[in-house]
PDB file of C-alpha atoms in Angstrom:
ATOM      1  CA  MET A  16     110.200  91.070 101.922  1.00  0.00           C
ATOM      2  CA  ILE A  17     108.511  93.046 104.638  1.00  0.00           C
ATOM      3  CA  GLN A  18     106.177  95.947 103.746  1.00  0.00           C
ATOM      4  CA  VAL A  19     106.806  98.970 105.790  1.00  0.00           C
ATOM      5  CA  VAL A  20     105.093 102.425 105.485  1.00  0.00           C
ATOM      6  CA  CYS A  21     106.462 105.789 107.045  1.00  0.00           C
ATOM      7  CA  ALA A  22     105.145 109.180 107.375  1.00  0.00           C
ATOM      8  CA  ILE A  23     106.787 112.469 106.318  1.00  0.00           C
ATOM      9  CA  ILE A  24     105.030 114.605 108.827  1.00  0.00           C
ATOM     10  CA  THR A  25     105.627 118.266 108.520  1.00  0.00           C
ATOM     11  CA  ASN A  26     104.577 121.107 110.842  1.00  0.00           C
ATOM     12  CA  ARG A  27     105.322 124.584 109.334  1.00  0.00           C
ATOM     13  CA  ASP A  28     108.960 124.244 108.311  1.00  0.00           C
ATOM     14  CA  LYS A  29     109.838 121.267 110.521  1.00  0.00           C
ATOM     15  CA  PHE A  30     109.831 117.380 109.894  1.00  0.00           C
ATOM     16  CA  LEU A  31     109.057 114.841 112.579  1.00  0.00           C
ATOM     17  CA  ILE A  32     111.791 112.215 112.962  1.00  0.00           C
ATOM     18  CA  CYS A  33     112.272 109.375 115.515  1.00  0.00           C
ATOM     19  CA  GLN A  34     115.160 107.628 117.089  1.00  0.00           C
ATOM     20  CA  ARG A  35     114.784 103.836 117.388  1.00  0.00           C
ATOM     21  CA  SER A  36     115.271 102.540 120.927  1.00  0.00           C
ATOM     22  CA  SER A  37     118.358 100.427 121.831  1.00  0.00           C
ATOM     23  CA  ASN A  38     116.304  97.245 122.127  1.00  0.00           C
ATOM     24  CA  MET A  39     114.740  97.595 118.471  1.00  0.00           C
ATOM     25  CA  LYS A  40     116.222  96.284 115.348  1.00  0.00           C
ATOM     26  CA  LEU A  41     118.588  98.914 113.939  1.00  0.00           C
ATOM     27  CA  PRO A  42     119.163 100.348 117.401  1.00  0.00           C
ATOM     28  CA  LEU A  43     119.524 104.115 117.868  1.00  0.00           C
ATOM     29  CA  LYS A  44     119.136 104.689 114.038  1.00  0.00           C
ATOM     30  CA  TRP A  45     116.944 107.658 113.032  1.00  0.00           C
ATOM     31  CA  GLU A  46     113.808 107.120 110.872  1.00  0.00           C
ATOM     32  CA  PHE A  47     110.601 108.614 109.709  1.00  0.00           C
ATOM     33  CA  PRO A  48     107.944 107.114 111.855  1.00  0.00           C
ATOM     34  CA  GLY A  49     105.772 104.175 110.646  1.00  0.00           C
ATOM     35  CA  GLY A  50     105.654 100.404 110.692  1.00  0.00           C
ATOM     36  CA  LYS A  51     104.634  97.137 109.100  1.00  0.00           C
ATOM     37  CA  ILE A  52     101.473  96.750 107.329  1.00  0.00           C
ATOM     38  CA  GLU A  53      99.125  94.078 108.813  1.00  0.00           C
ATOM     39  CA  GLU A  54      97.035  91.633 106.854  1.00  0.00           C
ATOM     40  CA  ASN A  55      93.920  93.151 105.052  1.00  0.00           C
ATOM     41  CA  GLU A  56      95.216  96.552 105.648  1.00  0.00           C
ATOM     42  CA  THR A  57      95.837  99.235 102.950  1.00  0.00           C
ATOM     43  CA  ASN A  58      99.132 101.106 103.140  1.00  0.00           C
ATOM     44  CA  GLU A  59      97.259 104.245 104.309  1.00  0.00           C
ATOM     45  CA  GLU A  60      95.238 102.311 107.051  1.00  0.00           C
ATOM     46  CA  GLY A  61      98.456 100.746 108.297  1.00  0.00           C
ATOM     47  CA  LEU A  62     100.250 104.040 108.512  1.00  0.00           C
ATOM     48  CA  ILE A  63      97.402 105.854 110.319  1.00  0.00           C
ATOM     49  CA  ARG A  64      97.236 102.902 112.815  1.00  0.00           C
ATOM     50  CA  GLU A  65     101.063 102.801 113.377  1.00  0.00           C
ATOM     51  CA  ILE A  66     101.393 106.511 113.908  1.00  0.00           C
ATOM     52  CA  TYR A  67      98.538 106.566 116.440  1.00  0.00           C
ATOM     53  CA  GLU A  68      99.940 103.422 118.274  1.00  0.00           C
ATOM     54  CA  GLU A  69     103.555 104.720 118.283  1.00  0.00           C
ATOM     55  CA  LEU A  70     103.008 108.552 118.712  1.00  0.00           C
ATOM     56  CA  GLY A  71      99.542 109.301 119.812  1.00  0.00           C
ATOM     57  CA  LEU A  72      98.797 111.385 116.697  1.00  0.00           C
ATOM     58  CA  ARG A  73      95.973 111.139 114.083  1.00  0.00           C
ATOM     59  CA  ILE A  74      97.119 111.896 110.616  1.00  0.00           C
ATOM     60  CA  ASN A  75      95.854 112.423 107.205  1.00  0.00           C
ATOM     61  CA  VAL A  76      97.890 110.484 104.501  1.00  0.00           C
ATOM     62  CA  ASN A  77      98.174 112.676 101.443  1.00  0.00           C
ATOM     63  CA  LYS A  78     100.739 111.735  98.846  1.00  0.00           C
ATOM     64  CA  ALA A  79     103.088 108.653  98.225  1.00  0.00           C
ATOM     65  CA  LEU A  80     106.649 109.276  97.497  1.00  0.00           C
ATOM     66  CA  THR A  81     109.034 106.772  95.818  1.00  0.00           C
ATOM     67  CA  SER A  82     109.196 103.469  97.516  1.00  0.00           C
ATOM     68  CA  ILE A  83     112.507 101.952  98.564  1.00  0.00           C
ATOM     69  CA  LYS A  84     113.664  98.258  98.540  1.00  0.00           C
ATOM     70  CA  HIS A  85     116.452  97.582 100.931  1.00  0.00           C
ATOM     71  CA  ASN A  86     118.317  94.435 102.013  1.00  0.00           C
ATOM     72  CA  TYR A  87     119.563  94.571 105.593  1.00  0.00           C
ATOM     73  CA  PRO A  88     121.699  91.539 106.647  1.00  0.00           C
ATOM     74  CA  GLU A  89     118.965  89.905 108.597  1.00  0.00           C
ATOM     75  CA  PHE A  90     115.846  91.076 106.660  1.00  0.00           C
ATOM     76  CA  SER A  91     114.636  92.858 103.702  1.00  0.00           C
ATOM     77  CA  ILE A  92     111.958  95.520 103.377  1.00  0.00           C
ATOM     78  CA  GLU A  93     109.977  97.734 101.044  1.00  0.00           C
ATOM     79  CA  LEU A  94     109.723 101.140 102.674  1.00  0.00           C
ATOM     80  CA  ILE A  95     106.873 103.216 101.282  1.00  0.00           C
ATOM     81  CA  PRO A  96     106.824 106.878 102.405  1.00  0.00           C
ATOM     82  CA  TYR A  97     103.752 109.031 102.479  1.00  0.00           C
ATOM     83  CA  VAL A  98     103.655 112.847 102.970  1.00  0.00           C
ATOM     84  CA  SER A  99     101.150 113.202 105.862  1.00  0.00           C
ATOM     85  CA  GLU A 100      99.756 115.857 108.207  1.00  0.00           C
ATOM     86  CA  ILE A 101      98.592 115.802 111.794  1.00  0.00           C
ATOM     87  CA  VAL A 102      94.849 116.070 112.265  1.00  0.00           C
ATOM     88  CA  SER A 103      94.747 115.710 116.185  1.00  0.00           C
ATOM     89  CA  GLY A 104      96.433 114.242 119.125  1.00  0.00           C
ATOM     90  CA  ASN A 105      99.446 115.051 121.445  1.00  0.00           C
ATOM     91  CA  LEU A 106     102.834 113.671 120.486  1.00  0.00           C
ATOM     92  CA  LYS A 107     103.638 110.899 122.994  1.00  0.00           C
ATOM     93  CA  PRO A 108     106.432 108.651 121.877  1.00  0.00           C
ATOM     94  CA  ILE A 109     105.883 105.095 123.060  1.00  0.00           C
ATOM     95  CA  GLU A 110     108.406 102.904 121.262  1.00  0.00           C
ATOM     96  CA  HIS A 111     111.112 105.410 120.231  1.00  0.00           C
ATOM     97  CA  LYS A 112     114.018 106.655 122.458  1.00  0.00           C
ATOM     98  CA  GLU A 113     113.567 110.158 121.064  1.00  0.00           C
ATOM     99  CA  VAL A 114     111.493 112.218 118.692  1.00  0.00           C
ATOM    100  CA  ARG A 115     112.392 115.557 117.292  1.00  0.00           C
ATOM    101  CA  TRP A 116     111.023 118.308 114.995  1.00  0.00           C
ATOM    102  CA  ILE A 117     113.907 119.399 112.725  1.00  0.00           C
ATOM    103  CA  THR A 118     114.517 121.682 109.692  1.00  0.00           C
ATOM    104  CA  LEU A 119     115.116 120.634 106.209  1.00  0.00           C
ATOM    105  CA  GLU A 120     118.640 121.791 106.620  1.00  0.00           C
ATOM    106  CA  GLU A 121     119.110 119.478 109.668  1.00  0.00           C
ATOM    107  CA  LEU A 122     118.055 116.293 107.866  1.00  0.00           C
ATOM    108  CA  ASN A 123     121.644 115.228 106.936  1.00  0.00           C
ATOM    109  CA  ASN A 124     122.902 115.640 110.539  1.00  0.00           C
ATOM    110  CA  PHE A 125     121.455 112.358 111.818  1.00  0.00           C
ATOM    111  CA  ASP A 126     122.416 108.665 111.713  1.00  0.00           C
ATOM    112  CA  TRP A 127     119.582 107.406 109.496  1.00  0.00           C
ATOM    113  CA  ALA A 128     118.493 103.718 108.975  1.00  0.00           C
ATOM    114  CA  ALA A 129     119.867 102.769 105.566  1.00  0.00           C
ATOM    115  CA  ALA A 130     116.354 102.386 103.960  1.00  0.00           C
ATOM    116  CA  ASP A 131     115.501 105.914 104.973  1.00  0.00           C
ATOM    117  CA  ILE A 132     118.546 107.540 103.350  1.00  0.00           C
ATOM    118  CA  PRO A 133     116.989 107.669  99.750  1.00  0.00           C
ATOM    119  CA  ILE A 134     113.816 109.059 101.301  1.00  0.00           C
ATOM    120  CA  VAL A 135     115.753 111.903 103.209  1.00  0.00           C
ATOM    121  CA  GLU A 136     117.365 112.707  99.830  1.00  0.00           C
ATOM    122  CA  GLU A 137     114.010 112.870  98.112  1.00  0.00           C
ATOM    123  CA  VAL A 138     112.463 115.015 100.781  1.00  0.00           C
ATOM    124  CA  ILE A 139     115.375 117.497 100.593  1.00  0.00           C
ATOM    125  CA  LYS A 140     114.971 117.703  96.806  1.00  0.00           C
ATOM    126  CA  LEU A 141     111.084 118.170  97.030  1.00  0.00           C
ATOM    127  CA  TRP A 142     111.174 120.751  99.788  1.00  0.00           C
ATOM    128  CA  SER A 143     114.318 122.796  98.543  1.00  0.00           C
TER     129      SER A 143
END
């Protein structure tokens, strides 16, 4: 099982979401940004590194939400979400096809990666 962290990054009343590129696993699916934890990294350190590498943003990691275990046909992940905030940097997507700031009401309008769906549901409950 691969450990993956993701960031629920808010700015005023908007949430940052990312669309996977066509050459990534789960092509063109939407997700909360993040990535795999490396050896000898805490979840928080890995999330800070991944967001900087993929988006050019420095973040503070605040609060963990409910982790999700999901089995895709080719691999299994434990997805651990954290409510996070931007400290500095300019948004520069490096790996993703697209990034968007969307409202809470728009969250259900996207084709999410399956592991992200329970996180979307939890975010909607927490912010409603």
